[in-house]
Amino acid sequence: MTSWDLDLDGATPVTPDALTRLTAALEADLQETNRAIVARMESPVALIPQLAAHLVAAGGKRLRPLLTLASARLCGYRGDRHVQLAACVEFIHTATLLHDDVVDESILRRGHASANAVFGNKASVLVGDFLFARAFQLMVADGSLEVLRILSSAAATIAEGEVLQLTTQNDVATTEQRYFDVIRGKTAALFAAACEVGGVIADRPAAECAALARFGMDLGMAFQLVDDALDYSADVSELGKTVGDDFREGKLTYPVLIAIADGDAAETEFWNRSIGEGEQSDSDLATALALIDRHDAINRTVKRAQGFTETAIEALSIFPPSDLRDTMQDVASYTTARRF
Amino acid sequence: MTSWDLDLDGATPVTPDALTRLTAALEADLQETNRAIVARMESPVALIPQLAAHLVAAGGKRLRPLLTLASARLCGYRGDRHVQLAACVEFIHTATLLHDDVVDESILRRGHASANAVFGNKASVLVGDFLFARAFQLMVADGSLEVLRILSSAAATIAEGEVLQLTTQNDVATTEQRYFDVIRGKTAALFAAACEVGGVIADRPAAECAALARFGMDLGMAFQLVDDALDYSADVSELGKTVGDDFREGKLTYPVLIAIADGDAAETEFWNRSIGEGEQSDSDLATALALIDRHDAINRTVKRAQGFTETAIEALSIFPPSDLRDTMQDVASYTTARRF
């Protein structure tokens, strides 16, 4: 239990098992998607399925493909295109993870050794490229230019967000606006696209597709804000990654932006040295955690996430009430209470 | 002048300026393509056009986009889709280069410092991802699912070829077949796709599109064989890369496969140590060059390339004779005489 879990006054109702319920509601679709993922990772080049299997074995919640499946079903879709497109979405996400881990030099991913730690950076870059290309092959086989437009645009936006994040690394003058641009690109854009394509294949009106995109976008923003909070608060055994990664990498995430903005002269000096200049000693992470705690930055980050959660929930009000709609909205609430 | 230039008995006629003539014949189209490339590299994230401009400034022959332009014109195409698709092809190629240089840890590219040496590996990985995504956005804007199919399939094949190359690295038991699989994937597949899309947008019959794909494929095979020969023979000031890169990286290219196959026991020991185990001393490159020379491996590699050149030239015989067809065929001949 992390401290901020106990201090969510004014929070939207917390339904800790919403993601489990959504997964259960879409179990058959999800199993089809998992089969499609395994089948489409195949290649005569043995290292590709080997490395890909390492990622599949590492698990993950399949949150993004679930959003595609849920959105399609919410729109009354009855075919099987959503399964292939959910696999596409997961491939784009996995390719991004592989390249992220190379860029971040991460050694853990979801509690397991990251692919680059096991197979090397080179294989991670190239298998990421393969999965990305394979995702486009799957979309082409689906045959919808509108789906291709949405997902190729998301892919470009993801890369822009990642490059922007690189640009802001170690830059203690990073603005809140710039931070939001980064997470919109690197995370929220794919959540939005994952949801939107569900509406598109169901041939729903533009307003409903836009509502799904809004739901995904704001859910993604909340998700990344909480992720950035967890990096300064989660136990490695719970989150499957090490605490303080963002600090060590000099990433200007929301909790740090708050602590910098509200810090006194001595604190400013600390951040300038440890993040700005990247000169860190062993005790610096503890100091950073103490300063973040002093300015209540974890709770304030989660509160900011709750704002996005609320607009995400509101976006789905265009759809008639249903168990599925309620569960999707609960997943949004759960995002700000999660430790996954 | 490298030695094998003087020893091409039985070679197809050498026309050293064929690429210059093709470039001149397509000058207006190529300038449009260059404008499209610069325009579509734009992004609000400043590092993206900065890094991209570094590659544009480094020049390059624009060989792959030229193939798209030439193929379209050979098919009598009169619109402007070929320009955007030529830019696509160059983006896919550039993304591959960026990721290659990260994988190879190259410090030179076309005689200039490589992007990863100047901007770092992280930026190279991510800007490569951006260019790849942007290429798909351009294809989607073009609107042909057939073009999307050809180029997404080529992109997957390129990645497979690159991963296969990684798998064969330092493997002295690599077969000739395996080597050809690598270069077909990493190089020839994009040449083939670049040509084929020219026929597709001109609405030509399947046989003509297949002939263009064959021309591109075999031209690409010849091109890579010669590239691999040049790595053991070219002067850095001519080729814009350092001699012996492949040797130092333990790549099993065709000249080395020949030298290994024909080597005596002492030579086998040398290759096992220097390439198999990657244990190299300062004098080893000179030894490798001497062994390659001893087995005439450069000339034999170029001869092999000439076989592909001939089938490439033959493939275009389906088209009526024209200046453009002749020039494309001359480019194929030139490939085995080139020092670019």
XYZ file of C-alpha atoms in Angstrom:
680
model
C 0.000 0.000 0.000
C 1.485 3.336 -0.924
C 0.737 6.393 1.178
C -1.292 8.255 -1.425
C -3.766 5.413 -1.655
C -4.950 6.468 1.798
C -5.407 10.101 0.934
C -7.768 10.402 -1.983
C -10.309 12.818 -0.548
C -12.721 13.970 -3.220
C -11.622 11.138 -5.462
C -13.976 9.462 -7.894
C -15.221 6.140 -6.468
C -12.473 3.576 -6.503
C -13.262 0.168 -7.993
C -9.985 -1.681 -7.640
C -10.968 -4.673 -9.736
C -12.446 -2.819 -12.712
C -9.699 -3.978 -15.066
C -10.228 -7.573 -13.937
C -13.951 -7.196 -14.657
C -13.309 -5.699 -18.098
C -10.901 -8.532 -18.864
C -13.510 -11.090 -17.763
C -16.247 -9.432 -19.828
C -14.052 -9.664 -22.941
C -12.389 -12.983 -22.135
C -13.256 -14.756 -25.393
C -12.187 -11.790 -27.531
C -8.998 -11.415 -25.535
C -8.076 -15.055 -25.971
C -8.622 -14.694 -29.723
C -6.398 -11.635 -29.623
C -3.665 -13.505 -27.761
C -3.824 -16.263 -30.374
C -3.589 -13.663 -33.141
C -0.607 -12.049 -31.427
C 1.276 -15.340 -31.178
C 0.342 -16.384 -34.717
C 1.391 -13.081 -36.267
C 4.707 -12.913 -34.413
C 5.839 -15.909 -36.466
C 8.778 -15.516 -38.805
C 11.266 -17.872 -40.467
C 13.885 -15.856 -38.573
C 13.872 -17.725 -35.254
C 15.102 -14.877 -33.072
C 11.950 -12.870 -33.833
C 9.399 -15.237 -32.239
C 11.954 -16.030 -29.491
C 12.319 -12.421 -28.464
C 8.623 -11.771 -28.955
C 7.762 -14.763 -26.754
C 9.901 -13.245 -24.021
C 7.585 -10.242 -24.046
C 4.430 -12.335 -24.239
C 5.650 -14.423 -21.299
C 6.305 -11.237 -19.330
C 2.551 -10.755 -19.388
C 1.245 -7.252 -19.119
C -2.400 -6.341 -18.807
C -3.072 -6.033 -22.537
C -4.733 -2.764 -21.603
C -4.509 -1.194 -25.065
C -5.924 -4.145 -27.032
C -8.630 -4.450 -24.359
C -9.624 -0.867 -25.147
C -10.034 -1.744 -28.828
C -12.102 -4.819 -28.000
C -14.234 -2.935 -25.458
C -14.819 0.042 -27.763
C -15.874 -2.202 -30.636
C -18.283 -4.144 -28.415
C -19.644 -0.947 -26.865
C -20.514 0.109 -30.417
C -22.341 -3.167 -30.997
C -19.687 -4.544 -33.341
C -20.309 -8.228 -34.178
C -17.514 -9.225 -36.593
C -13.921 -10.309 -35.921
C -11.888 -7.388 -37.260
C -11.528 -5.993 -33.736
C -9.390 -9.012 -32.758
C -6.816 -8.419 -35.527
C -6.758 -4.692 -34.843
C -6.337 -5.290 -31.109
C -3.289 -7.405 -32.014
C -2.047 -4.492 -34.176
C -2.377 -2.093 -31.287
C -0.434 -4.456 -29.033
C 2.301 -4.817 -31.680
C 2.704 -1.058 -31.963
C 2.832 -0.846 -28.163
C 5.355 -3.699 -27.902
C 7.572 -2.156 -30.589
C 7.537 1.091 -28.612
C 8.437 -0.757 -25.391
C 11.359 -2.494 -27.083
C 12.725 0.802 -28.372
C 12.000 2.545 -25.058
C 14.004 0.002 -23.133
C 16.931 0.493 -25.487
C 16.648 4.249 -25.130
C 16.274 4.098 -21.341
C 18.797 1.289 -20.925
C 16.212 -0.405 -18.686
C 17.029 -3.760 -17.171
C 13.546 -4.551 -15.899
C 10.204 -4.574 -17.694
C 7.092 -5.724 -15.822
C 9.273 -7.339 -13.169
C 11.194 -9.465 -15.683
C 14.541 -8.806 -17.271
C 13.886 -6.503 -20.239
C 14.396 -7.855 -23.764
C 17.441 -5.663 -24.347
C 19.047 -7.023 -21.179
C 18.516 -10.611 -22.395
C 18.897 -10.328 -26.177
C 20.885 -7.119 -26.549
C 20.032 -3.675 -27.836
C 20.489 -4.594 -31.465
C 17.888 -7.352 -31.417
C 15.473 -5.124 -29.511
C 15.734 -2.333 -32.080
C 15.299 -4.687 -35.032
C 12.523 -6.867 -33.597
C 10.726 -3.654 -32.640
C 10.975 -2.609 -36.281
C 9.609 -5.979 -37.361
C 6.600 -5.769 -35.015
C 5.856 -2.266 -36.204
C 5.956 -3.354 -39.851
C 3.881 -6.433 -39.043
C 1.267 -4.207 -37.373
C 0.926 -2.309 -40.650
C 0.645 -5.537 -42.608
C -2.241 -6.538 -40.319
C -3.945 -3.192 -40.869
C -3.526 -3.479 -44.631
C -5.088 -6.957 -44.472
C -7.990 -5.400 -42.552
C -8.389 -3.025 -45.462
C -9.734 0.156 -43.855
C -7.877 3.302 -44.888
C -9.544 5.137 -41.995
C -8.086 2.656 -39.482
C -4.711 2.966 -41.220
C -4.953 6.758 -41.013
C -5.726 6.682 -37.279
C -2.992 4.224 -36.346
C -0.250 5.585 -38.617
C -0.958 9.033 -37.253
C -0.792 7.658 -33.687
C 2.517 5.963 -34.485
C 4.017 9.254 -35.715
C 2.681 11.072 -32.637
C 4.163 8.428 -30.321
C 7.594 8.899 -31.903
C 7.256 12.688 -31.628
C 6.369 12.331 -27.950
C 9.363 10.093 -27.335
C 11.737 12.490 -29.110
C 10.245 15.409 -27.177
C 10.813 13.486 -23.937
C 14.441 13.019 -24.944
C 14.704 16.761 -25.587
C 13.306 17.623 -22.156
C 15.505 15.106 -20.356
C 17.698 16.870 -17.791
C 15.996 20.175 -18.638
C 14.804 21.520 -15.267
C 13.121 24.441 -17.074
C 10.622 22.037 -18.671
C 7.127 23.513 -18.485
C 3.969 21.710 -17.441
C 2.673 22.235 -20.987
C 5.735 20.542 -22.430
C 5.310 17.627 -20.018
C 1.697 17.186 -21.109
C 2.794 17.273 -24.752
C 5.224 14.445 -23.981
C 2.727 12.141 -22.282
C -0.009 12.910 -24.803
C 2.400 11.708 -27.478
C 4.177 8.832 -25.847
C 1.154 7.309 -24.107
C -2.253 8.882 -24.630
C -2.215 8.975 -28.445
C -2.193 5.166 -28.692
C -4.913 4.811 -26.036
C -7.018 7.235 -28.098
C -6.368 5.424 -31.371
C -7.020 2.017 -29.768
C -10.479 3.189 -28.712
C -11.305 5.121 -31.868
C -10.731 2.203 -34.249
C -13.318 0.202 -32.268
C -15.943 2.761 -33.255
C -14.686 3.035 -36.837
C -15.008 -0.685 -37.625
C -18.518 -0.635 -36.111
C -19.393 2.140 -38.604
C -20.545 4.471 -35.831
C -21.138 8.213 -36.438
C -18.171 10.597 -36.175
C -19.376 11.957 -32.812
C -19.233 8.518 -31.218
C -15.795 7.763 -32.683
C -14.590 11.133 -31.388
C -16.047 10.352 -27.940
C -14.142 7.066 -27.863
C -10.955 8.864 -28.904
C -11.517 11.416 -26.113
C -12.105 8.631 -23.579
C -8.869 6.910 -24.627
C -6.866 10.130 -24.725
C -7.863 11.252 -21.237
C -7.565 7.748 -19.829
C -4.048 7.631 -21.276
C -3.148 10.986 -19.725
C -4.389 9.785 -16.312
C -2.575 6.480 -16.761
C 0.778 8.137 -17.502
C 0.427 10.677 -14.673
C -0.158 7.817 -12.234
C 2.717 5.874 -13.792
C 4.961 8.859 -13.174
C 3.695 9.083 -9.571
C 4.318 5.353 -9.029
C 7.914 5.749 -10.162
C 8.494 7.716 -6.955
C 6.314 5.598 -4.687
C 5.740 2.022 -5.830
C 7.428 -1.024 -4.461
C 9.417 -2.786 -7.182
C 7.754 -6.098 -6.298
C 4.346 -4.562 -6.981
C 5.043 -2.504 -10.062
C 7.618 -4.734 -11.689
C 10.055 -1.925 -12.177
C 12.579 -0.205 -9.998
C 11.675 2.924 -8.038
C 13.510 6.041 -9.099
C 14.157 5.051 -12.716
C 12.826 8.384 -13.925
C 14.998 10.214 -11.399
C 18.142 8.383 -12.465
C 17.362 9.041 -16.115
C 16.783 12.737 -15.451
C 13.194 12.653 -16.699
C 11.136 15.720 -15.888
C 7.901 14.078 -14.796
C 4.958 15.727 -13.077
C 5.914 14.989 -9.435
C 9.341 16.519 -10.052
C 7.880 19.537 -11.860
C 5.749 20.201 -8.753
C 8.691 19.809 -6.390
C 10.851 22.087 -8.539
C 8.133 24.731 -8.849
C 7.552 24.849 -5.088
C 11.137 24.288 -3.941
C 13.280 26.802 -2.022
C 16.770 27.869 -3.097
C 18.499 24.820 -1.607
C 16.004 22.504 -3.279
C 16.462 24.254 -6.604
C 20.185 23.672 -6.261
C 19.541 19.994 -5.535
C 17.365 19.540 -8.640
C 19.757 21.520 -10.823
C 22.597 19.247 -9.837
C 20.862 15.872 -9.641
C 18.521 16.169 -12.631
C 19.794 19.206 -14.533
C 23.427 18.141 -14.524
C 22.753 14.456 -13.864
C 25.311 14.351 -11.038
C 23.805 11.918 -8.571
C 25.175 10.298 -5.426
C 23.729 7.266 -3.629
C 21.671 9.313 -1.184
C 20.078 11.541 -3.808
C 17.068 9.345 -4.557
C 16.127 9.420 -0.861
C 16.442 13.207 -0.904
C 14.297 13.418 -4.030
C 11.641 11.208 -2.445
C 11.667 13.379 0.702
C 11.269 16.596 -1.318
C 8.468 15.066 -3.376
C 6.774 14.038 -0.127
C 7.343 17.495 1.392
C 5.451 19.145 -1.460
C 2.754 16.460 -1.479
C 3.668 15.930 -5.123
C 2.415 12.342 -5.364
C -1.065 13.237 -4.176
C -1.096 16.328 -6.346
C -0.082 14.270 -9.383
C -2.837 11.761 -8.703
C -5.348 14.612 -8.292
C -4.312 15.919 -11.706
C -4.834 12.426 -13.083
C -8.315 12.370 -11.564
C -9.204 15.439 -13.610
C -8.449 13.471 -16.772
C -10.290 10.448 -15.406
C -13.410 12.550 -14.966
C -13.375 13.885 -18.529
C -12.723 10.368 -19.805
C -15.783 9.083 -17.944
C -17.861 12.009 -19.163
C -16.902 11.324 -22.781
C -18.626 7.929 -22.682
C -21.946 9.498 -21.619
C -22.799 9.775 -25.332
C -23.376 5.996 -25.229
C -26.463 4.487 -23.615
C -25.855 2.961 -20.158
C -24.735 -0.672 -20.184
C -22.629 -3.009 -18.076
C -19.763 -2.613 -20.547
C -19.934 1.186 -20.492
C -19.971 1.151 -16.681
C -16.980 -1.158 -16.572
C -15.004 1.008 -19.018
C -15.773 4.029 -16.861
C -14.746 2.076 -13.753
C -11.438 1.259 -15.435
C -10.885 4.978 -15.789
C -11.566 5.456 -12.068
C -9.360 2.506 -11.247
C -6.481 4.092 -13.170
C -5.977 6.655 -10.444
C -6.096 4.008 -7.701
C -3.966 1.422 -9.461
C -0.669 -0.055 -8.545
C -0.084 -1.858 -11.863
C 40.772 2.799 -58.755
C 40.414 -0.549 -57.086
C 42.066 -3.603 -58.566
C 38.893 -5.435 -59.541
C 37.826 -2.556 -61.775
C 40.633 -3.614 -64.088
C 39.667 -7.238 -64.234
C 36.115 -7.556 -65.427
C 36.587 -9.963 -68.299
C 33.252 -11.062 -69.676
C 31.503 -8.281 -67.802
C 28.387 -6.581 -69.119
C 29.274 -3.256 -70.768
C 30.266 -0.706 -68.162
C 28.617 2.704 -68.374
C 30.053 4.553 -65.424
C 27.751 7.540 -65.584
C 24.455 5.664 -65.946
C 23.211 6.818 -62.544
C 24.080 10.397 -63.451
C 22.107 10.033 -66.674
C 19.109 8.538 -64.864
C 19.232 11.365 -62.338
C 19.354 13.924 -65.155
C 16.455 12.266 -66.988
C 14.306 12.508 -63.852
C 15.661 15.814 -62.573
C 12.302 17.595 -62.237
C 10.677 14.614 -60.474
C 13.665 14.237 -58.191
C 13.587 17.884 -57.182
C 9.886 17.519 -56.366
C 10.756 14.451 -54.328
C 13.467 16.322 -52.428
C 10.980 19.079 -51.648
C 8.455 16.484 -50.454
C 11.115 14.858 -48.269
C 12.019 18.133 -46.587
C 8.379 19.187 -46.204
C 7.278 15.882 -44.704
C 10.187 15.684 -42.253
C 8.679 18.690 -40.479
C 7.524 18.292 -36.900
C 6.832 20.649 -33.996
C 9.523 18.633 -32.205
C 12.621 20.503 -33.368
C 15.097 17.643 -32.989
C 13.272 15.634 -35.681
C 13.888 18.001 -38.624
C 17.351 18.796 -37.183
C 18.449 15.180 -37.221
C 16.662 14.545 -40.507
C 18.439 17.536 -42.077
C 21.749 15.993 -41.032
C 20.901 12.997 -43.211
C 19.642 15.106 -46.081
C 22.826 17.184 -45.966
C 24.886 13.989 -46.044
C 23.565 13.530 -49.548
C 23.255 10.046 -50.863
C 22.296 9.167 -54.387
C 18.555 8.848 -53.719
C 18.857 5.591 -55.606
C 15.686 4.007 -54.177
C 13.340 6.956 -54.805
C 14.894 7.271 -58.285
C 13.805 3.692 -58.944
C 10.208 4.576 -58.037
C 10.271 7.649 -60.259
C 11.889 5.778 -63.139
C 9.530 2.795 -62.902
C 6.472 5.044 -62.863
C 7.701 6.998 -65.899
C 8.689 3.810 -67.727
C 5.047 2.753 -67.295
C 3.869 6.037 -68.791
C 2.599 7.400 -65.475
C 1.587 11.063 -65.765
C 0.311 12.082 -62.282
C 2.204 13.155 -59.171
C 1.677 10.234 -56.791
C 5.106 8.839 -57.693
C 6.780 11.836 -56.040
C 5.086 11.256 -52.669
C 5.740 7.524 -52.856
C 9.381 8.101 -53.757
C 9.609 10.215 -50.579
C 8.015 7.302 -48.658
C 10.595 4.898 -49.998
C 13.397 7.251 -48.966
C 11.871 7.616 -45.470
C 11.758 3.847 -45.005
C 15.353 3.630 -46.212
C 16.477 6.479 -43.947
C 14.746 4.935 -40.927
C 16.575 1.696 -41.661
C 19.902 3.536 -41.951
C 19.354 5.260 -38.621
C 18.618 1.965 -36.887
C 21.477 0.220 -38.726
C 23.986 2.754 -37.532
C 22.796 2.260 -33.955
C 23.036 -1.499 -34.349
C 26.451 -1.331 -36.023
C 27.740 1.466 -33.813
C 28.932 3.154 -37.012
C 30.632 6.501 -36.782
C 30.628 7.312 -40.492
C 27.767 7.361 -42.988
C 28.400 8.498 -46.556
C 31.665 10.075 -45.405
C 29.996 12.223 -42.750
C 29.674 11.558 -39.038
C 26.659 9.262 -38.623
C 23.548 10.608 -36.914
C 24.049 8.412 -33.869
C 27.592 9.750 -33.452
C 26.286 13.346 -33.509
C 22.864 13.074 -31.842
C 23.213 9.858 -29.866
C 21.691 6.417 -30.218
C 18.444 7.351 -28.518
C 17.593 10.108 -30.966
C 18.539 7.884 -33.903
C 16.210 5.097 -32.757
C 13.300 7.452 -32.145
C 13.678 9.643 -35.229
C 13.927 6.423 -37.251
C 10.596 5.390 -35.745
C 9.134 8.766 -36.644
C 10.270 8.554 -40.273
C 8.889 5.056 -40.565
C 5.505 6.150 -39.177
C 5.545 9.227 -41.406
C 6.178 7.003 -44.440
C 2.984 5.113 -43.618
C 1.070 8.356 -43.187
C 2.196 9.360 -46.692
C 1.089 6.013 -48.097
C -2.284 6.308 -46.393
C -2.675 9.785 -47.900
C -1.911 8.240 -51.303
C -4.788 5.875 -50.645
C -3.750 2.688 -52.475
C -4.075 -0.469 -50.382
C -1.942 -2.297 -52.964
C 0.919 0.176 -52.477
C 0.476 -0.132 -48.699
C 0.598 -3.908 -49.006
C 3.812 -3.854 -51.031
C 5.650 -1.402 -48.811
C 4.474 -2.767 -45.429
C 5.502 -6.218 -46.586
C 8.898 -4.858 -47.685
C 9.307 -3.168 -44.293
C 8.682 -6.461 -42.469
C 11.086 -8.272 -44.811
C 13.783 -5.639 -44.230
C 13.496 -6.118 -40.459
C 13.640 -9.902 -40.887
C 16.777 -9.549 -43.004
C 18.400 -7.313 -40.403
C 17.574 -9.725 -37.575
C 18.865 -12.643 -39.656
C 22.098 -10.721 -40.259
C 22.423 -10.261 -36.503
C 21.907 -14.005 -36.042
C 24.623 -14.861 -38.553
C 27.080 -12.342 -37.123
C 30.269 -14.119 -35.982
C 28.866 -17.417 -37.292
C 31.591 -18.771 -39.587
C 29.305 -21.673 -40.531
C 26.942 -19.262 -42.315
C 25.891 -20.726 -45.672
C 25.761 -18.908 -48.978
C 21.979 -19.426 -48.956
C 21.709 -17.749 -45.566
C 23.813 -14.835 -46.795
C 21.536 -14.375 -49.795
C 18.500 -14.467 -47.491
C 20.086 -11.651 -45.473
C 20.811 -9.347 -48.404
C 17.490 -10.110 -50.090
C 15.817 -8.904 -46.895
C 17.981 -6.044 -45.793
C 18.560 -4.502 -49.226
C 16.872 -6.072 -52.244
C 13.304 -6.151 -50.865
C 13.089 -2.352 -50.746
C 14.630 -1.999 -54.229
C 11.949 -4.415 -55.476
C 9.116 -2.599 -53.716
C 10.392 0.805 -54.878
C 10.167 -0.367 -58.491
C 6.913 -2.292 -58.174
C 4.896 0.629 -56.795
C 5.832 2.635 -59.886
C 3.984 0.081 -62.011
C 1.077 -0.186 -59.584
C 0.230 3.522 -59.612
C 0.414 3.478 -63.421
C -2.231 0.712 -63.377
C -0.044 -1.618 -65.414
C -0.822 -5.366 -65.768
C 0.469 -7.760 -63.101
C 3.207 -9.127 -65.407
C 4.738 -5.667 -65.834
C 4.557 -4.925 -62.090
C 6.211 -8.297 -61.418
C 8.920 -7.509 -63.994
C 9.662 -4.226 -62.244
C 9.805 -6.027 -58.888
C 12.224 -8.570 -60.396
C 14.388 -5.783 -61.828
C 14.524 -4.073 -58.414
C 15.152 -7.294 -56.523
C 18.074 -8.415 -58.680
C 19.505 -4.918 -58.901
C 19.364 -4.812 -55.090
C 21.144 -8.168 -54.800
C 23.892 -6.975 -57.154
C 24.125 -3.668 -55.300
C 24.614 -5.327 -51.909
C 27.124 -7.859 -53.222
C 29.215 -5.009 -54.624
C 28.760 -3.077 -51.364
C 30.128 -6.063 -49.502
C 33.052 -6.287 -51.945
C 33.787 -2.568 -51.544
C 33.973 -2.964 -47.786
C 37.176 -4.929 -48.378
C 38.528 -2.812 -51.204
C 37.274 0.754 -51.338
C 39.166 3.776 -50.235
C 37.342 5.560 -47.418
C 37.592 8.883 -49.262
C 35.753 7.360 -52.229
C 33.114 5.295 -50.499
C 32.493 7.529 -47.513
C 32.875 4.708 -45.074
C 35.789 2.984 -43.467
C 37.286 -0.159 -44.999
C 36.933 -3.281 -42.912
C 33.763 -2.281 -41.020
C 32.175 -5.624 -41.866
C 35.299 -7.454 -40.730
C 35.429 -5.650 -37.410
C 31.706 -6.303 -36.848
C 32.134 -9.992 -37.629
C 29.706 -9.886 -40.567
C 29.739 -12.946 -42.783
C 29.629 -11.301 -46.197
C 30.211 -12.926 -49.563
C 33.949 -12.194 -49.947
C 34.568 -13.733 -46.520
C 32.364 -16.744 -47.274
C 34.526 -17.405 -50.349
C 37.769 -17.021 -48.432
C 36.511 -19.301 -45.654
C 35.264 -21.951 -48.093
C 38.588 -22.046 -49.963
C 40.915 -21.515 -47.017
C 43.461 -24.025 -45.680
C 43.692 -25.099 -42.031
C 45.697 -22.063 -40.926
C 43.248 -19.737 -42.674
C 40.294 -21.495 -41.069
C 41.935 -20.906 -37.703
C 42.381 -17.236 -38.560
C 38.711 -16.774 -39.520
C 37.500 -18.763 -36.512
C 39.424 -16.502 -34.172
C 39.004 -13.122 -35.861
C 35.382 -13.417 -37.007
C 34.030 -16.452 -35.139
C 35.310 -15.378 -31.754
C 35.709 -11.713 -32.605
C 39.257 -11.617 -31.222
C 41.048 -9.174 -33.481
C 44.469 -7.561 -33.303
C 45.641 -4.521 -35.272
C 47.210 -6.557 -38.060
C 44.180 -8.794 -38.640
C 42.434 -6.581 -41.184
C 45.564 -6.647 -43.355
C 45.622 -10.436 -43.058
C 41.946 -10.653 -43.979
C 42.509 -8.427 -47.019
C 45.446 -10.596 -48.106
C 43.422 -13.800 -47.789
C 40.521 -12.279 -49.687
C 42.961 -11.234 -52.397
C 44.585 -14.686 -52.396
C 41.255 -16.325 -53.192
C 40.297 -13.635 -55.703
C 37.214 -13.127 -53.555
C 36.525 -9.540 -54.637
C 36.431 -10.407 -58.325
C 34.379 -13.515 -57.603
C 31.903 -11.454 -55.574
C 31.577 -8.936 -58.391
C 31.081 -11.777 -60.872
C 28.252 -13.096 -58.726
C 26.768 -9.608 -58.717
C 26.978 -9.535 -62.507
C 24.735 -12.598 -62.644
C 22.037 -10.635 -60.814
C 22.674 -7.614 -63.015
C 22.002 -9.706 -66.093
C 18.669 -11.046 -64.820
C 17.710 -7.537 -63.754
C 18.384 -6.237 -67.252
C 16.511 -9.160 -68.782
C 13.450 -8.469 -66.599
C 12.948 -5.076 -68.266
C 12.769 -6.638 -71.744
C 8.996 -6.910 -71.242
C 8.890 -3.132 -71.799
C 9.336 -1.611 -75.266
C 12.750 -0.094 -75.888
C 13.124 3.538 -74.836
C 15.841 5.870 -73.613
C 14.532 5.468 -70.072
C 14.541 1.674 -70.233
C 18.092 1.709 -71.616
C 19.237 4.008 -68.858
C 17.653 1.834 -66.158
C 19.413 -1.178 -67.646
C 22.673 0.767 -67.759
C 22.250 1.590 -64.060
C 22.116 -2.142 -63.414
C 25.370 -2.626 -65.366
C 26.901 0.329 -63.593
C 26.107 -1.248 -60.216
C 28.844 -3.820 -60.696
C 31.343 -1.179 -61.785
C 30.476 1.394 -59.169
C 32.513 2.829 -56.385
C 29.602 4.621 -54.630
